[in-house]
PDB file of C-alpha atoms in Angstrom:
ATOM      1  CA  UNK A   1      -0.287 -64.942  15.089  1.00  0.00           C
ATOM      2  CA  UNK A   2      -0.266 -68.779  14.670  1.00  0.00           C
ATOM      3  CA  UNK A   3       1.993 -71.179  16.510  1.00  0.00           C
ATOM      4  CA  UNK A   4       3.687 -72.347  13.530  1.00  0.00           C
ATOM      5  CA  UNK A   5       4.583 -68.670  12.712  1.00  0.00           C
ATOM      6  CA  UNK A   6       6.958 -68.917  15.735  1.00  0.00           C
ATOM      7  CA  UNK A   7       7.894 -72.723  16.418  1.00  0.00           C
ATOM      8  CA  UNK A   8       9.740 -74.913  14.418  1.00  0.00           C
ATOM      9  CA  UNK A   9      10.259 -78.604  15.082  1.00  0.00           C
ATOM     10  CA  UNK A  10      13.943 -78.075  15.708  1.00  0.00           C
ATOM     11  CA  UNK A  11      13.451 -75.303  18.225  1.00  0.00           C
ATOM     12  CA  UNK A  12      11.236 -77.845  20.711  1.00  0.00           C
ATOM     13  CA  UNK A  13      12.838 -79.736  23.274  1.00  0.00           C
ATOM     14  CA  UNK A  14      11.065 -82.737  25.181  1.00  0.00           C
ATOM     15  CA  UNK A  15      12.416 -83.633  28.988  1.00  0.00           C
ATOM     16  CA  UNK A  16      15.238 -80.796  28.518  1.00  0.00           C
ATOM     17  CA  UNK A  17      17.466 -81.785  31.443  1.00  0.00           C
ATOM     18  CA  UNK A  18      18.738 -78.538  33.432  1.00  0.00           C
ATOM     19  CA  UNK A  19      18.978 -77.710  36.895  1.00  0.00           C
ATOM     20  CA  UNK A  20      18.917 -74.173  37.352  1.00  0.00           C
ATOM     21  CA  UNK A  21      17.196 -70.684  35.932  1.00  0.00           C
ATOM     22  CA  UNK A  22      20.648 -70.227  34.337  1.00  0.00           C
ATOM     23  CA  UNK A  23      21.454 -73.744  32.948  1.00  0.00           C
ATOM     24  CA  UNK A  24      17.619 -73.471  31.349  1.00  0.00           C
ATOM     25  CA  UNK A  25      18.024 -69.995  29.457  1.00  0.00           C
ATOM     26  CA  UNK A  26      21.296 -71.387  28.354  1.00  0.00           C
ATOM     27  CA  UNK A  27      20.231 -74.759  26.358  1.00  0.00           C
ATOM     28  CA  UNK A  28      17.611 -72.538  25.326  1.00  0.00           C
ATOM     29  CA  UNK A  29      19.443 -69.772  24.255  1.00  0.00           C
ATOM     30  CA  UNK A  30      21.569 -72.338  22.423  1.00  0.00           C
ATOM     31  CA  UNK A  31      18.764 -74.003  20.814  1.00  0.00           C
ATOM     32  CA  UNK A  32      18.050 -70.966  19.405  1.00  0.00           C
ATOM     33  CA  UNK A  33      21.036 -69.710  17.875  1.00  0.00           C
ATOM     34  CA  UNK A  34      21.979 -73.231  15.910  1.00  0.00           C
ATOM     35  CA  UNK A  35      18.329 -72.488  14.097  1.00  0.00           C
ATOM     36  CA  UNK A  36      18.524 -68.621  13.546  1.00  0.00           C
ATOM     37  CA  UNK A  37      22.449 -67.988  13.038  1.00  0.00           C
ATOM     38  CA  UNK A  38      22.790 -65.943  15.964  1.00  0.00           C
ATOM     39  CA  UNK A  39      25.269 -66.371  18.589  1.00  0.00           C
ATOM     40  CA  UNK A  40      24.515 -68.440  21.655  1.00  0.00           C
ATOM     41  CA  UNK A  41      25.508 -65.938  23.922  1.00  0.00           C
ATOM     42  CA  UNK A  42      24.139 -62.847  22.757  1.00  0.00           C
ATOM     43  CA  UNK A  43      20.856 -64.860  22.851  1.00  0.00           C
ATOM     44  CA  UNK A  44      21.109 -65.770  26.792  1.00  0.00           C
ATOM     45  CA  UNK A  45      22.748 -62.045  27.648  1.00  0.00           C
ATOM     46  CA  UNK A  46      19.778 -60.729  26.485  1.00  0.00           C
ATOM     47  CA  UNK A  47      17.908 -63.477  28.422  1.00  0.00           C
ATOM     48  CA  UNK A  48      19.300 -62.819  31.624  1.00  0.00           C
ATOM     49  CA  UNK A  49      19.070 -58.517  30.992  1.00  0.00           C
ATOM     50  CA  UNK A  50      15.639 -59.273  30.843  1.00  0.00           C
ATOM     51  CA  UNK A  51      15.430 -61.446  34.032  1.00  0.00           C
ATOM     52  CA  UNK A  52      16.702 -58.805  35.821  1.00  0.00           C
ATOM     53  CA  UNK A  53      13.702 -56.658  35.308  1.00  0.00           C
ATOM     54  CA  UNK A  54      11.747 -59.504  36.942  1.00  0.00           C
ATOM     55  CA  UNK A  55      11.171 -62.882  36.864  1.00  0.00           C
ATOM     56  CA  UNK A  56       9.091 -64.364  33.364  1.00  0.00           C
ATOM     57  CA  UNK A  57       7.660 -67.340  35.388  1.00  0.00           C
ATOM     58  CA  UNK A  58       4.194 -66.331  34.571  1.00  0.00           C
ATOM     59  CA  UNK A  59       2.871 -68.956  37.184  1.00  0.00           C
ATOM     60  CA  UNK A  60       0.949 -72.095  36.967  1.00  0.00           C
ATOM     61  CA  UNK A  61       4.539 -74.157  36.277  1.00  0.00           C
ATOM     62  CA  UNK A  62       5.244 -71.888  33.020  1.00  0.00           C
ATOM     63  CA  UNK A  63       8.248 -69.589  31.680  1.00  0.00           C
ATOM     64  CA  UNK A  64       8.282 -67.315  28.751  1.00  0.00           C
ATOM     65  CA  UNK A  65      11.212 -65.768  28.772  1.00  0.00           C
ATOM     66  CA  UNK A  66      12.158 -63.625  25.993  1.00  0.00           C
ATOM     67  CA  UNK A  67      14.265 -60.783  24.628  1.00  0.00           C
ATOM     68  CA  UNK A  68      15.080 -58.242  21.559  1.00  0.00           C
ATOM     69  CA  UNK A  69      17.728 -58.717  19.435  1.00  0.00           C
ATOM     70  CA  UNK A  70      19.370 -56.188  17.145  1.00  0.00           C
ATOM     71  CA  UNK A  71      19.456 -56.426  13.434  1.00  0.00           C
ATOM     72  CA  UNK A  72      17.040 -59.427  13.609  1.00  0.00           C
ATOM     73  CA  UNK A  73      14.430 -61.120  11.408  1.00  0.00           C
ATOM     74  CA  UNK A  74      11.451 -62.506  12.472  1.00  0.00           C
ATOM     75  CA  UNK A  75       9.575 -63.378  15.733  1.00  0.00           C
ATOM     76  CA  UNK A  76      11.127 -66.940  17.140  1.00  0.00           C
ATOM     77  CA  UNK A  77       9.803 -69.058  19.491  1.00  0.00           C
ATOM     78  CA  UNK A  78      12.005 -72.201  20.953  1.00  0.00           C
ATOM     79  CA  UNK A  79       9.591 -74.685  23.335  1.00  0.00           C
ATOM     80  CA  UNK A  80      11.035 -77.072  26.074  1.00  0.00           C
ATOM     81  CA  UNK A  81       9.601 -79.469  28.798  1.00  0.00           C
ATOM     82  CA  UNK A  82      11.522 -79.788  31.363  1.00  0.00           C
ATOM     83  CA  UNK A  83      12.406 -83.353  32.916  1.00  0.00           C
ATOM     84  CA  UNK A  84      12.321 -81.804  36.167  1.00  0.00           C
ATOM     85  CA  UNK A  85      10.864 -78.580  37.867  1.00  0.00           C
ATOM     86  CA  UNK A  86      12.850 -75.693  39.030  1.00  0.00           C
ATOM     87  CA  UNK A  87      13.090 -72.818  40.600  1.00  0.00           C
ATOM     88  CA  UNK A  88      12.192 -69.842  38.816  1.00  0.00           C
ATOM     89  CA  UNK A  89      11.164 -67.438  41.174  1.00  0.00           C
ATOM     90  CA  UNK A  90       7.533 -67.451  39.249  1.00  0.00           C
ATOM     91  CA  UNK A  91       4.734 -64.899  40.130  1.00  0.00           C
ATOM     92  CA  UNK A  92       3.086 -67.920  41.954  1.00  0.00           C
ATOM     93  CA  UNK A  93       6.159 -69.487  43.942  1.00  0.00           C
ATOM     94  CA  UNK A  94       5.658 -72.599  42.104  1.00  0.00           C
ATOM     95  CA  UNK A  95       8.403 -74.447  40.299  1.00  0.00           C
ATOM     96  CA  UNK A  96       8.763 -73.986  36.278  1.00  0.00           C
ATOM     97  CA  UNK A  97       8.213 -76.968  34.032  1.00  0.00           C
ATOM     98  CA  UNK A  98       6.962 -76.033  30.846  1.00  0.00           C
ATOM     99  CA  UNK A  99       9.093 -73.069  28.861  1.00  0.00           C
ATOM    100  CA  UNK A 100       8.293 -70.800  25.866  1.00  0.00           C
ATOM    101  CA  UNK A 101      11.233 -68.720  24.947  1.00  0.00           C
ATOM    102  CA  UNK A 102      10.646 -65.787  22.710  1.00  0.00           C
ATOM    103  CA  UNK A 103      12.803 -63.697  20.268  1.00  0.00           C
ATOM    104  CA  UNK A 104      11.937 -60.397  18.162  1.00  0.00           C
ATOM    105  CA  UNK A 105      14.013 -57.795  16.856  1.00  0.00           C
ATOM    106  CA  UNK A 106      14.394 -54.806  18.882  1.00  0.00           C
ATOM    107  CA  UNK A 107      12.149 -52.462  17.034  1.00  0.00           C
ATOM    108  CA  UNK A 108       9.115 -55.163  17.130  1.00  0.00           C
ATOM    109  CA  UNK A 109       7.098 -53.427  19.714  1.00  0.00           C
ATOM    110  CA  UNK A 110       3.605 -54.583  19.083  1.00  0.00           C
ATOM    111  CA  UNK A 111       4.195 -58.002  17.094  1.00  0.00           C
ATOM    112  CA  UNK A 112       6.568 -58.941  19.982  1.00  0.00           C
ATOM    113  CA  UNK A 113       3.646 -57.953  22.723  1.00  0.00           C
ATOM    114  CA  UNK A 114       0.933 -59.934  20.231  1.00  0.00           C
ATOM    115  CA  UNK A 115       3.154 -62.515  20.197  1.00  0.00           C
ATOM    116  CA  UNK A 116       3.609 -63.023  24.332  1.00  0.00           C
ATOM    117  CA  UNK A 117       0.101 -62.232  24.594  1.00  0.00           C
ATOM    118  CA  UNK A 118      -0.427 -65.314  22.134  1.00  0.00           C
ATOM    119  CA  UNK A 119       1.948 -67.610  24.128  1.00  0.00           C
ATOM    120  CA  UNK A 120       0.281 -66.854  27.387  1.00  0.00           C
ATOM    121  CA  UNK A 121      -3.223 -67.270  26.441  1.00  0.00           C
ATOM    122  CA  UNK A 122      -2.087 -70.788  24.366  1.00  0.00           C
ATOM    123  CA  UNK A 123      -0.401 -71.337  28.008  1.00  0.00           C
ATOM    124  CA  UNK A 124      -3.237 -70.795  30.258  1.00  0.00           C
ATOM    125  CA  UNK A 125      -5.503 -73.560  28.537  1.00  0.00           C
ATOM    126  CA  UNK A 126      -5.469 -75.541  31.832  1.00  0.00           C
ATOM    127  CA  UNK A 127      -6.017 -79.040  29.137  1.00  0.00           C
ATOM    128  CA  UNK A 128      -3.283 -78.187  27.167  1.00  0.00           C
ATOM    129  CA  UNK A 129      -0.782 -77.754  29.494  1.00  0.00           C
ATOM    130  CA  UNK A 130      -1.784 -81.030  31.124  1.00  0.00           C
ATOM    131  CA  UNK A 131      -1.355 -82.404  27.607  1.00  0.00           C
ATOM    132  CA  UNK A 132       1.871 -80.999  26.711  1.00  0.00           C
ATOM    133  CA  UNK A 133       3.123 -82.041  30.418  1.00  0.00           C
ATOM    134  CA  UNK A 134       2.843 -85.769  29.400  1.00  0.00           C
ATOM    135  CA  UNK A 135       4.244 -85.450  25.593  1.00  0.00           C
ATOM    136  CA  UNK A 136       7.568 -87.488  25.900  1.00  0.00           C
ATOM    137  CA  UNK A 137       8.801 -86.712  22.071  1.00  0.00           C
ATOM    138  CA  UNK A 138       9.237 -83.412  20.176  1.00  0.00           C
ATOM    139  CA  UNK A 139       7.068 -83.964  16.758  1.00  0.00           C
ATOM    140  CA  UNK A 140       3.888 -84.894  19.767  1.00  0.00           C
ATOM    141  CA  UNK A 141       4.585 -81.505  21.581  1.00  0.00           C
ATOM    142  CA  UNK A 142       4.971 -79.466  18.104  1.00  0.00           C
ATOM    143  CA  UNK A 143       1.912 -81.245  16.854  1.00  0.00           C
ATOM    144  CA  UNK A 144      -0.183 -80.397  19.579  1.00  0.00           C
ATOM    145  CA  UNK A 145       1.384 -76.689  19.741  1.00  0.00           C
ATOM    146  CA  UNK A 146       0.386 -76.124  15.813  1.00  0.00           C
ATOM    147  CA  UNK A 147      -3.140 -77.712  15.693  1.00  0.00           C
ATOM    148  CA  UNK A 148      -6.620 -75.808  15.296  1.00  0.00           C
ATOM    149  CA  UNK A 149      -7.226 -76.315  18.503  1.00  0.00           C
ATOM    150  CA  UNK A 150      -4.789 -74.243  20.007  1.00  0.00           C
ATOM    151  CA  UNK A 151      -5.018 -71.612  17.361  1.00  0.00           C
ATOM    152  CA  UNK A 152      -8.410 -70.986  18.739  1.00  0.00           C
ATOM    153  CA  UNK A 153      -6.671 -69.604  21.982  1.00  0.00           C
ATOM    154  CA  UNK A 154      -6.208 -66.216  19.668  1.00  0.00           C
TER     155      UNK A 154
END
């Protein structure tokens, strides 16, 4: 599954200003409903359901949380720096800085899994994260997200 199968330039955020867990799954959760239609809220309820099952701070500085929606289309990713670290309660005990929020309809099952798995191994590419880290504007960080060089992380 490619990158630009799941981003869009209007779902990445550069510096996204927030200062909790909460406040972040929120502007994301609201990014994501003025590009799919769906309500803001329902987005971040499911969100925070699936927090509650443990913490999607996969380590290293990086979130991907995510969810299932009912009577949805499509698997939708929304991408954010952060302007400042915070606390995420991560695998690693380090501070989150770099989010990848997911969305799939509830009867996805393996597309949604190939999809995290995709995200995470994109993630883990020590150089890119460094380079998406520095990216100070949105068409840089969806650039860099959507070349060849990061669909060679499948």
């Amino acid at each position: 599954m490619a990158m630009t199968d799941l981003l869009t330039r209007e779902r990445i955020v550069a510096g996204l200003k927030v200062s909790s867990k909460k406040q972040m799954l929120q502007s994301l959760a609201s990014i994501a409903a003025r590009d799919t239609g769906r309500d803001e809220d329902e987005i971040f309820d499911i969100l925070v359901q699936r927090e509650r099952l443990g913490s999607t701070g996969v380590g290293n500085g990086v979130a991907i949380p995510h969810g299932k929606l009912p009577n949805f289309e499509g698997i939708v990713g929304t991408f954010a720096t952060l302007a400042t670290p915070l606390e995420f309660d991560s695998i690693d005990d380090q501070p989150v800085d770099v989010a990848f929020m997911l969305l799939a309809p509830e009867g996805a099952g393996a597309d949604h899994l190939k999809a995290l798995s995709r995200i995470a191994r994109v993630l883990k590419q020590t150089s890119l994260l460094g380079q998406l880290r520095q990216m100070q504007d949105e068409d840089s960080l969806f650039a860099l997200l959507t070349t060849r060089e990061t669909a060679s992380a499948a």
